[in-house]
Amino acid sequence: MQQLLYGVAYYDEYMPHERLDEDIRMMKAAGINLVRIAESTWSTHEPQNGVFDFSSVDRVLDAMHEAGIHVIVGTPTYAVPTWMVKEHPDILAETPNGPGRYGARQIMDIANPTYLFFAERIIRKLIGRVCGHPAVIGYQVDNETKHYHTSGPNVQYRFVKYMKEKFGTVERLNQEFGLDYWSNRINSWEDFPSVVGTINGSLGAEFARFQRQLVTEFLAWQASIVNEYKRPDQFVTHNFDYGWKDGSYGVQPDVDHFSAAAALDIAGVDIYHPSQDLLTGKEISYCGDSARSLKGMNYFVLETQAQAFPHWTPYPGQLRLQAFSHLASGANMVEYWHWHSIHNSIETYWKGLLSHDFSSNPTYEEAATIGRDFARLSPKLINLKKKNRAAVLVSNDALTALHWFPIHGRKVSYNDIVRLMYDQLYEMNIGCDILHPDSDSFEQYDLILVPTLYAASDELLSRLNLYVENGGHIVYTFKSGFANGHVKVRTDVQPGFISKVCGVQYSQFVEPNSVSLKGDLLGVDAEHSGVNFWMELLTPTTAEVLAWYDHPHWGAYAAITENHYGRGTAIYIGCLISAEVMGKVLERVCRSAGLWSPDQELQFPLIVKSGTNNAGRTVRYYFNYSEEPKSFSYPHGDGMELLADRPVHRGERIELDRWCFVIIEESADTK
Amino acid sequence: MQQLLYGVAYYDEYMPHERLDEDIRMMKAAGINLVRIAESTWSTHEPQNGVFDFSSVDRVLDAMHEAGIHVIVGTPTYAVPTWMVKEHPDILAETPNGPGRYGARQIMDIANPTYLFFAERIIRKLIGRVCGHPAVIGYQVDNETKHYHTSGPNVQYRFVKYMKEKFGTVERLNQEFGLDYWSNRINSWEDFPSVVGTINGSLGAEFARFQRQLVTEFLAWQASIVNEYKRPDQFVTHNFDYGWKDGSYGVQPDVDHFSAAAALDIAGVDIYHPSQDLLTGKEISYCGDSARSLKGMNYFVLETQAQAFPHWTPYPGQLRLQAFSHLASGANMVEYWHWHSIHNSIETYWKGLLSHDFSSNPTYEEAATIGRDFARLSPKLINLKKKNRAAVLVSNDALTALHWFPIHGRKVSYNDIVRLMYDQLYEMNIGCDILHPDSDSFEQYDLILVPTLYAASDELLSRLNLYVENGGHIVYTFKSGFANGHVKVRTDVQPGFISKVCGVQYSQFVEPNSVSLKGDLLGVDAEHSGVNFWMELLTPTTAEVLAWYDHPHWGAYAAITENHYGRGTAIYIGCLISAEVMGKVLERVCRSAGLWSPDQELQFPLIVKSGTNNAGRTVRYYFNYSEEPKSFSYPHGDGMELLADRPVHRGERIELDRWCFVIIEESADTK
Amino acid sequence: MQQLLYGVAYYDEYMPHERLDEDIRMMKAAGINLVRIAESTWSTHEPQNGVFDFSSVDRVLDAMHEAGIHVIVGTPTYAVPTWMVKEHPDILAETPNGPGRYGARQIMDIANPTYLFFAERIIRKLIGRVCGHPAVIGYQVDNETKHYHTSGPNVQYRFVKYMKEKFGTVERLNQEFGLDYWSNRINSWEDFPSVVGTINGSLGAEFARFQRQLVTEFLAWQASIVNEYKRPDQFVTHNFDYGWKDGSYGVQPDVDHFSAAAALDIAGVDIYHPSQDLLTGKEISYCGDSARSLKGMNYFVLETQAQAFPHWTPYPGQLRLQAFSHLASGANMVEYWHWHSIHNSIETYWKGLLSHDFSSNPTYEEAATIGRDFARLSPKLINLKKKNRAAVLVSNDALTALHWFPIHGRKVSYNDIVRLMYDQLYEMNIGCDILHPDSDSFEQYDLILVPTLYAASDELLSRLNLYVENGGHIVYTFKSGFANGHVKVRTDVQPGFISKVCGVQYSQFVEPNSVSLKGDLLGVDAEHSGVNFWMELLTPTTAEVLAWYDHPHWGAYAAITENHYGRGTAIYIGCLISAEVMGKVLERVCRSAGLWSPDQELQFPLIVKSGTNNAGRTVRYYFNYSEEPKSFSYPHGDGMELLADRPVHRGERIELDRWCFVIIEESADTK
């Protein structure tokens, strides 16, 4: 990338009246240099089966080019036209809720050949038409692709073949999945039932993995078609989205982002998050770290909120804070969904930069200041590189398995635990990467956090054990290692494969009722010492106990332990603890792993993010994520504050107004 | 009408043993002079396809006639016989929940020709048989008719024709409904998908309007058949029911009462409401005002509760209070559903005047006092005429649109806002009418309240603007005018078409979080100043600000404004306020519109209702809707208290025991 | 029975690796002398249609026999193999939720002949093979059988024939079920609709009774097949389970335990219950009393919890307390579900005696102490006989009817009322039986409690009236007698048939709102005097009023009355009262009925259970169901404390540690 991209999703097709010139004028005024088009409007571009009309694409490309605005063209395959469903109703995905109904997007069976035929044709027509256009800098394949729970007969049929391939014999499958239970044995491949009604979590999790593989294959298939057309200076990307809880929250259950990203040139993501008093930057940081880790490089924020929902309308300053937070995590693009607020249908209240009246408004005006700063500071801020010493290992398999074997009626999800750990790192300003279980780069980290790795193969746990033995620091939460890669509970004393490295064992676990932590190795105060929803009755073998349970019957068992193994250290947290206690555990391990630096003397809501820019210099962002003014003493080498373009000296007191930030480039090269 | 009607729904067919003579004896003892029969018992009257048995009708008619009790005969079409469903399963309505199941009433497709064939035949057989009987004073067509969400293929098919008729071209439809969004375009009428799964609120709202039209047509069709038989001295009515929330609550979502009432001679309604400590009279008043407004004349209460649910069993005095409250709103009939409590099936605990034991009971005994008073006072109380200067404008379209674009996850419904406004008028004893958007009589009112008119045509808003310009007072709540008649958000600065008249504008809105009102023009106290769920960031252009938001970021925006425009005044309320603040706003506008009179010095729970009787004299009801005795000083001209038949003088102190009332007829003619 | 049985459900088929010898070693070490096998693993024993493999059964039988462990063999019919569903999808039960899906157990139509064909074949193959094996002491037919809501066309078809048989003419059916209502009449048997959608509670309740009859017939059919094979020294049993609410809670809605038990030699039950701080022994006692009453003899606990759920993991001592509580209620067997924790599928967290690691653990170790005590004390504790003077009458029909006509939106269920009465008896240490409405032994009791007998035939109520007349004491709660056996509300003054015996009448009832009891005959304190959800406005005719309602309008009505009738006494409770007030009512009637003894001076959490052992001596258990130590003065004849084998004297102070107990055998014979 040569330039920070500041963009909007643009839908000329949705306009209630002719707007193109006026929109471009307003975009230019706001520093917008990118639009994404075409990904939502198949029925406009192919109004009838085999009849194509790309006039709105053509005119937007030409106008944007003339204005010097780049364009990403999306393949319009995530929302199917009415004629297709009327002509071929079977393209709708059959799901556990029954046959599909036309209306929403993302309702088709991505394994259906009829759908694939039409999808391929429109992709070739559209991309073949636009690929030579000078405005087009790249392509987005599909949009927030998932499997939409497709599970009809054709999918079940392919799943049986997948299982045959994977397990070879029904005998092995029955044994590994425990199918004797409740007479669920499959004694002949012909007997394989639809898994829609299964009560076997191993089978259910394997089907979910198969469905995620459908997504990976679908995106790779689209990318391979687009690659036939794309110019060397163009890229293919995709906008991954995340598990949702009041916004982008954690691991996407239905997609393996890492494997699906392999077919892309650049990873893209959609990040939405709470705002106003609830704006913390955590989602921007988590999703950004995740996106950057997908391909180990800078990424695109293909969608994020402008005004969005009524309860997200940003306070003054927040839009700026958000935009630069994306850059600070390594984004090279910040693109809003979307330019204008839509006047009909289900996303009418998901507002864009412009309100429905197309006029200027406070949010648009704030965006214009961002556009100016992006343009001016692009050379300094683009391509920020990071070398983090901490990582958080996340796993689709663990997420799915924990969904099947939930904690306390799903009161606590896998992503809750991921975020419990991640958010504490964030609050103490420890930069980190997001690790996939298949990664071969464990050794490059001094610390790996492992949230509740409920299902994991022997192979993965062995590598994690070796990591500790070789000097790594690791923190596991409860239930890690409990089941193997097929979600079969291990038959060893728990925590199974990692028991020795962690220096603990248990064979019983309970739900806590008025249980708290005792033991002062962590300095836990009473208010935050409660234990909720899950606790394992740990007995240390070689580990030191950091905290015990305070309970009339379970008081002899350990709750949190630390074990030195080989040249490394493993902390095991046997219960669901408060954010405060998690913070203390992570501070302890960060200090022990040598990760403690002056940046850690600052704490949320003062957030520090840093990296190295194109010039090889360290750039540090200091964000005030709060409603109150904050100040801090700048602890690093002399440099320039880039927004105000003024020198900053080590030890200088820096004031940050509410929701404000500074960007300091150190003068000395980092090398 | 020559006589106040005091009635019960009567089901000879449901009796566990022969009761007719004894029932009539008890009815006469209670002053019952009307029964409604036959509307629920198709399977009794047509036990097999084409086999008819009206013996229970005949014997009841004869016995009632002999006893001097009038009869309304209902067409028995809202509940279909078993044989019909067994023979023609397709008469059951297919709904978004799937195909119908036999069991409940109101499960058929009112657009199904097989059903219509059978319905017409039974109507002709029944009405043809009874129309000459001297006991029969009128007919009820069907019962609480709605569309039962019928939406199967035949209904979709007709809907497409309706759309073709309305929009002419798909191009216009696509444009107005924004169907480019998410590839929803319909590029050929043949492609029109079932709208059951639509996510387009414009389409959904249009389908709901189409479904309401089916109801209007169905009732008109029934009335036209009955009209072929009815004598000049007989009437056709129907019992409309209301949106439900712990009772009859507000606008009926599934029927346009005003258009459906056109085919009737007299409008009828069913009114159910909370009781015991929760009895306020508000539902009686709202539904009564609505019913009276349907045809601008007196109406029937065809159903209201006797004992009903266990939690509604009236306290001593409440049944009387309720009955006379109906009269005070303009009813000429009070009919209980129903005479006796049923011994089987789903409404066993919806008790009638008699309990299951058919004996006398306190509620029946209280009814007997009502019957005596009705008979005695009928000449004074019948045909009460009202000339209200205030009105509340309600709109099916706005209700449906707000259901599609809900406030805070439907925590607040359209009817909640209707009632927030209406109930405050009620509490300050301002009589009002209910206005339909198509009404051409806006000008006869000094004040029109407009609850959240979310979807409204240019034409309607223009007429409202003109109303203000010509001297009217209007109060809008938030979101009014936001979308046009096709639920397309307006592209002007908001509140769109009414912005100029209201003297405000906004382009942003948020959900309040710890926001209250500030500014003392309304004298709001802190306890009730909270703002909930919705707030628009208003900027006054010409309006005076009555209240601002109290918030660190939104404090510069107005919450409630008042604008003088032309010769009139428009108040705009940009947020959801408490009942107390609404009361203050409405008091202000009522004073300003000259609606303040001595009756307004009394407040709920002392309720005043008035009108002019056949003799041209003013009759005033004073109700004590509370558990405590109340008193007041009578401020009007000398008259007679009709219940006690004693003179009352201006300025006299009148005592009302709990749940009691007086009726004072002024001695002087009003003319 | 010659020996207390201490057992586990054992699944060799589920083992992740060869375990048999080691399992048996560990069982022997824990005193396990019984295993139940084979009831869950049809797909293992018949891997393909007509292909049988009983090798796991054979080897387990041989090994158990060699170890001296008894075996119960279950018929494996409650969970069907994959091949069967693939070959004959119609064996899955069609329910009100639609067609069945393969996956879970108990999803088939127990009336489907294809299923019955396969079931009979596997039963004959399995039982024919094992019946001669010396390890086999008996059989369990099926497992927790219910009707699984089967209601497809074949079931409807049979139901119509059942109705024809029962009612003879449609006219009688229409009359008794009130089908004129809402045009529901069935004027020809051919018109009989599926009752899945019915809104007629009489019809719904009759269908539920028909479905329960399917269960009775199914179990009798299985037992008749097994009886062809069983040796004289073998028995047939079945594990009935109970209505569920956080554990086994009350009457099973879907099975008539009494009629289904007729086909069995010995009744068996599954009992699960809250644990840890919530352990009270109430479920053990209720279900045990129920099981003992089924055939008037000792019973088997075929399943109860070992570790089970995380929130049920027993505190130290609780497993022992539970095991001996079962014996104290008359069980001759305590069997855990299950031996080992399962490594896959839906019951992974329903843990057995062993955790997933198959190692010893605290629960297993405590079980070993139970095994030793059972073996040692078997001659003293087996075959405990009871002669209770109190009984609680429970009724499937009343339960179903109350489900159709619920109290306050099902906030209070029939079982809640059963338990409100039962639990108070338990807390005051009054032993009781559970009575079926068809029982002919009412006269053997001094006291019968009748929780809300909402639907009851004239015949049943007549017998209860006669019981009082002849000197019995009875306590009814509200709504008893309200409807007849066809759930038709009685047309007499309420409480109908029992009005005279109870000396009260009412025709109105309400839901209480801030109502409490007044009148001090019961000595109710203000804190517990609240009345909730339901109250009848009782007028005493001959009864004495024990409590009145405290309310501004309902204060003249009685809430609880007592009437002397004939030689007996009837208490009628017209409202839902607190447990405390119920306790006072029951104490009053127990004293009056002469049931008060020294054991009643102790109260929960000190629980006393007693009976007569094989030697004819009285054995008394004293349990401390609490977290605190308790002590009491032993009030009975001198004897031996059996656990410690030490003498105990009348008046001796006995200390019980938390969750501990003693067992005292009186030295003198009871005769």
Coordinates of N, CA and C in Angstrom, one line a residue, chain B residues 97 99 101, chain C residues 93-100 147-153 155-156 194-198 204 207 211 404:
Chain B
N97 N -46.5 -19.0 10.2 CA -46.2 -20.1 11.0 C -46.4 -21.4 10.4
P99 N -49.0 -24.2 7.7 CA -50.4 -24.5 7.5 C -51.2 -24.5 8.8
R101 N -54.0 -25.5 11.6 CA -54.5 -26.7 12.3 C -55.9 -26.5 12.9
Chain C
A93 N -41.9 -40.9 15.9 CA -43.1 -40.3 16.4 C -43.4 -39.0 15.7
E94 N -44.5 -38.8 15.2 CA -45.0 -37.5 14.8 C -45.6 -36.8 16.0
T95 N -45.2 -35.6 16.3 CA -45.6 -35.0 17.5 C -46.2 -33.6 17.2
P96 N -46.8 -32.9 18.1 CA -47.3 -31.6 17.8 C -46.2 -30.7 17.3
N97 N -45.0 -31.0 17.5 CA -43.9 -30.2 16.9 C -43.5 -30.6 15.5
G98 N -44.2 -31.6 15.0 CA -43.9 -32.1 13.6 C -43.3 -33.5 13.6
P99 N -42.8 -33.9 12.4 CA -42.2 -35.2 12.3 C -41.0 -35.3 13.1
G100 N -40.6 -36.5 13.5 CA -39.4 -36.8 14.3 C -38.2 -36.6 13.5
H147 N -44.9 -41.7 26.4 CA -45.5 -41.8 25.0 C -44.8 -40.9 24.0
Y148 N -43.9 -40.1 24.5 CA -43.1 -39.2 23.6 C -44.0 -38.3 22.7
H149 N -45.2 -38.1 23.2 CA -46.2 -37.2 22.5 C -46.5 -37.7 21.1
T150 N -46.5 -38.9 20.9 CA -46.8 -39.5 19.6 C -48.3 -39.1 19.3
S151 N -48.5 -38.6 18.2 CA -49.8 -38.1 17.8 C -50.1 -38.0 16.3
G152 N -49.4 -38.8 15.6 CA -49.6 -38.8 14.1 C -50.9 -39.5 13.7
P153 N -51.1 -39.6 12.4 CA -52.4 -40.1 11.9 C -52.8 -41.5 12.5
V155 N -52.1 -42.7 15.3 CA -52.5 -42.6 16.7 C -53.9 -41.9 16.8
Q156 N -54.1 -40.9 16.0 CA -55.4 -40.3 15.9 C -56.5 -41.3 15.5
S194 N -57.9 -34.3 14.0 CA -56.7 -34.5 14.8 C -56.9 -33.6 16.0
V195 N -56.5 -34.1 17.2 CA -56.7 -33.2 18.4 C -55.4 -32.4 18.7
V196 N -54.5 -32.5 17.8 CA -53.2 -31.8 18.1 C -53.5 -30.3 18.3
G197 N -54.4 -29.8 17.5 CA -54.6 -28.3 17.6 C -55.8 -28.0 18.5
T198 N -56.4 -28.9 19.2 CA -57.6 -28.6 19.9 C -57.4 -27.6 21.0
G204 N -58.4 -32.7 25.0 CA -57.0 -32.7 25.2 C -56.7 -33.7 26.4
F207 N -57.2 -37.3 25.4 CA -56.1 -37.7 24.5 C -54.9 -38.1 25.3
Q211 N -53.0 -41.5 25.6 CA -51.5 -41.7 25.4 C -50.9 -42.4 26.6
W404 N -54.3 -27.8 31.5 CA -55.1 -27.2 30.5 C -55.8 -25.9 31.1

